[in-house]
Amino acid sequence: MKFFGRAFSCLAVAALLQLAPAEAAPQRIVSLNLCSDIYLLMLAKPGTVKSVSFLAKDPSLSPVTQKAEGIPAHAGDVEELVRAKPDLVLAHAYTSPLKLAFFEKLGVPIVKTEDPRSFEDIRANLRLVAKAIGREEKGEETVRAFDAALEKSAHHEVQVKPRVIIYRPRGLAAGEDEPLLKELLAHTGFENAAGERGAGFGAYMPLEDVLLAAPDYLIVASDALENNSQVRALFDHEALRRYQEIKGTARIAIPSSVWTCGTPYIAEAAERLAALQMEGAAQ
């Protein structure tokens, strides 16, 4: 009888183990950085995100403002975030270690997105976050959508590549030392004229260098033209206006939000650049 009793107990325990759910997905997720905000809001199940950075709600920087609606925003105050009782903290590779140390002491799991240097790094970030929040299927679905968008914008076989200068709000031109942007331009069939002039990462490019570079397109963050900025002053300069009229250089505005952090939204920038290729081929 003891044998049968023990056997029954073992079977009962085994049955309970089979019925027991897998480790529960996080239900109180906090994100500390705009970059992690974007990945998280693309993938998270509604109701599981308890706080994001205030930048997630800024339309000039964030492509996920609609997804951030109704979610409390923070300005980085650790005590405020601890009160949210997070069961997962998402951060970025450059998030302050001191800030993360508070959560580590509380035993809260921390996952950090990396600063992507390629399209493949963007896919890796998607999978990293998706796994952390228990949404791996959603992650793969998002990777497939990203790849499909990139496939539509590919122009690798362009014989004569148009030359561009990409300006950011503070008058800094994207240089050769930005591998993700370099891949984007190669993917869509463009040359970086700023790189030819020796511009490195976030280099200031004065008007004289712009004229000497003789770009076919000047691409600028759209919000830089809406506010007082070095870029707006440059673009309003009479010499540049005259040059654009003579050479036919087009000025293209692309929202800063699609460039922010290096996320799947960069596919929207690729789509706009691909459209320029099509327009150029039609002329």
XYZ file of C-alpha atoms in Angstrom, residues 110-241:
132
model
C 17.317 44.926 -15.905
C 17.593 44.574 -19.676
C 19.585 47.087 -21.725
C 19.128 47.769 -25.436
C 22.318 48.383 -27.388
C 23.164 51.391 -29.549
C 22.644 49.839 -33.002
C 25.383 50.091 -35.601
C 23.534 48.130 -38.292
C 20.131 46.844 -39.373
C 21.086 43.524 -37.816
C 21.623 45.252 -34.461
C 18.080 46.627 -34.699
C 16.777 43.088 -35.194
C 18.847 41.960 -32.200
C 17.351 44.705 -30.016
C 13.839 43.686 -31.062
C 14.498 40.073 -30.132
C 16.194 41.049 -26.863
C 13.257 43.136 -25.669
C 10.653 40.692 -26.987
C 12.247 37.826 -25.058
C 12.529 39.904 -21.883
C 8.819 40.771 -21.887
C 7.581 37.363 -22.995
C 6.540 38.503 -26.474
C 8.919 36.563 -28.704
C 6.282 35.874 -31.358
C 5.483 39.592 -31.539
C 9.209 40.257 -31.809
C 9.606 37.963 -34.814
C 6.518 39.474 -36.404
C 8.064 42.939 -36.020
C 11.387 41.751 -37.456
C 9.558 40.389 -40.498
C 7.707 43.674 -40.970
C 11.002 45.582 -40.693
C 12.645 43.333 -43.268
C 9.686 43.652 -45.641
C 9.873 47.457 -45.440
C 13.611 47.392 -46.105
C 13.135 45.065 -49.070
C 10.875 47.637 -50.725
C 13.419 50.438 -50.285
C 16.542 48.606 -51.496
C 18.406 50.284 -54.364
C 21.801 48.559 -54.347
C 22.321 48.546 -58.114
C 22.271 52.305 -58.736
C 24.995 53.132 -61.284
C 25.441 56.786 -60.347
C 24.717 57.347 -56.685
C 23.234 60.747 -55.763
C 25.276 62.615 -53.175
C 23.602 63.816 -49.989
C 24.353 65.767 -46.843
C 22.210 64.932 -43.838
C 21.808 67.704 -41.284
C 20.632 67.409 -37.725
C 19.017 70.217 -35.686
C 22.226 71.672 -34.199
C 23.968 72.135 -37.520
C 25.852 68.839 -37.308
C 26.232 66.822 -40.464
C 26.150 63.031 -40.409
C 29.671 61.829 -41.181
C 31.432 58.637 -42.167
C 31.803 57.465 -38.562
C 28.114 56.558 -38.238
C 27.813 52.934 -39.392
C 24.009 52.668 -39.186
C 23.537 55.769 -41.313
C 26.243 54.539 -43.671
C 24.326 51.275 -44.127
C 21.090 53.205 -44.684
C 22.642 55.283 -47.473
C 24.263 52.239 -49.083
C 20.955 50.367 -48.852
C 19.088 53.133 -50.674
C 21.848 53.900 -53.204
C 23.271 57.229 -51.971
C 26.729 58.622 -51.236
C 27.484 60.711 -48.165
C 28.962 63.965 -49.500
C 29.796 65.094 -45.966
C 31.990 62.023 -45.527
C 33.881 62.918 -48.700
C 34.728 66.249 -47.090
C 36.205 64.435 -44.104
C 33.262 64.895 -41.738
C 33.305 62.449 -38.868
C 30.634 61.694 -36.266
C 28.363 64.709 -35.787
C 30.727 67.139 -37.507
C 29.912 70.810 -37.918
C 29.855 71.582 -41.646
C 29.978 75.284 -42.486
C 28.374 76.813 -45.564
C 31.650 76.878 -47.514
C 32.081 73.117 -47.146
C 28.479 72.495 -48.193
C 28.976 74.464 -51.408
C 32.269 72.704 -52.152
C 30.705 69.282 -51.537
C 28.093 70.041 -54.223
C 25.401 67.627 -52.944
C 22.441 66.561 -55.034
C 20.191 66.529 -51.977
C 20.228 68.290 -48.626
C 18.354 66.185 -46.087
C 17.362 67.819 -42.840
C 15.413 66.984 -39.714
C 12.035 68.607 -40.305
C 11.787 70.026 -36.772
C 15.092 71.858 -37.322
C 13.383 73.974 -39.968
C 10.439 74.705 -37.692
C 12.556 76.204 -34.895
C 15.460 78.598 -34.580
C 18.569 76.496 -35.123
C 21.955 76.537 -36.810
C 20.538 74.391 -39.578
C 17.713 76.815 -40.251
C 20.175 79.729 -40.338
C 22.302 77.764 -42.809
C 19.352 76.879 -45.021
C 18.088 80.471 -44.992
C 21.455 81.820 -46.138
C 21.189 83.600 -49.482
C 24.292 81.873 -50.861
C 22.830 78.423 -50.257
C 19.458 79.456 -51.665
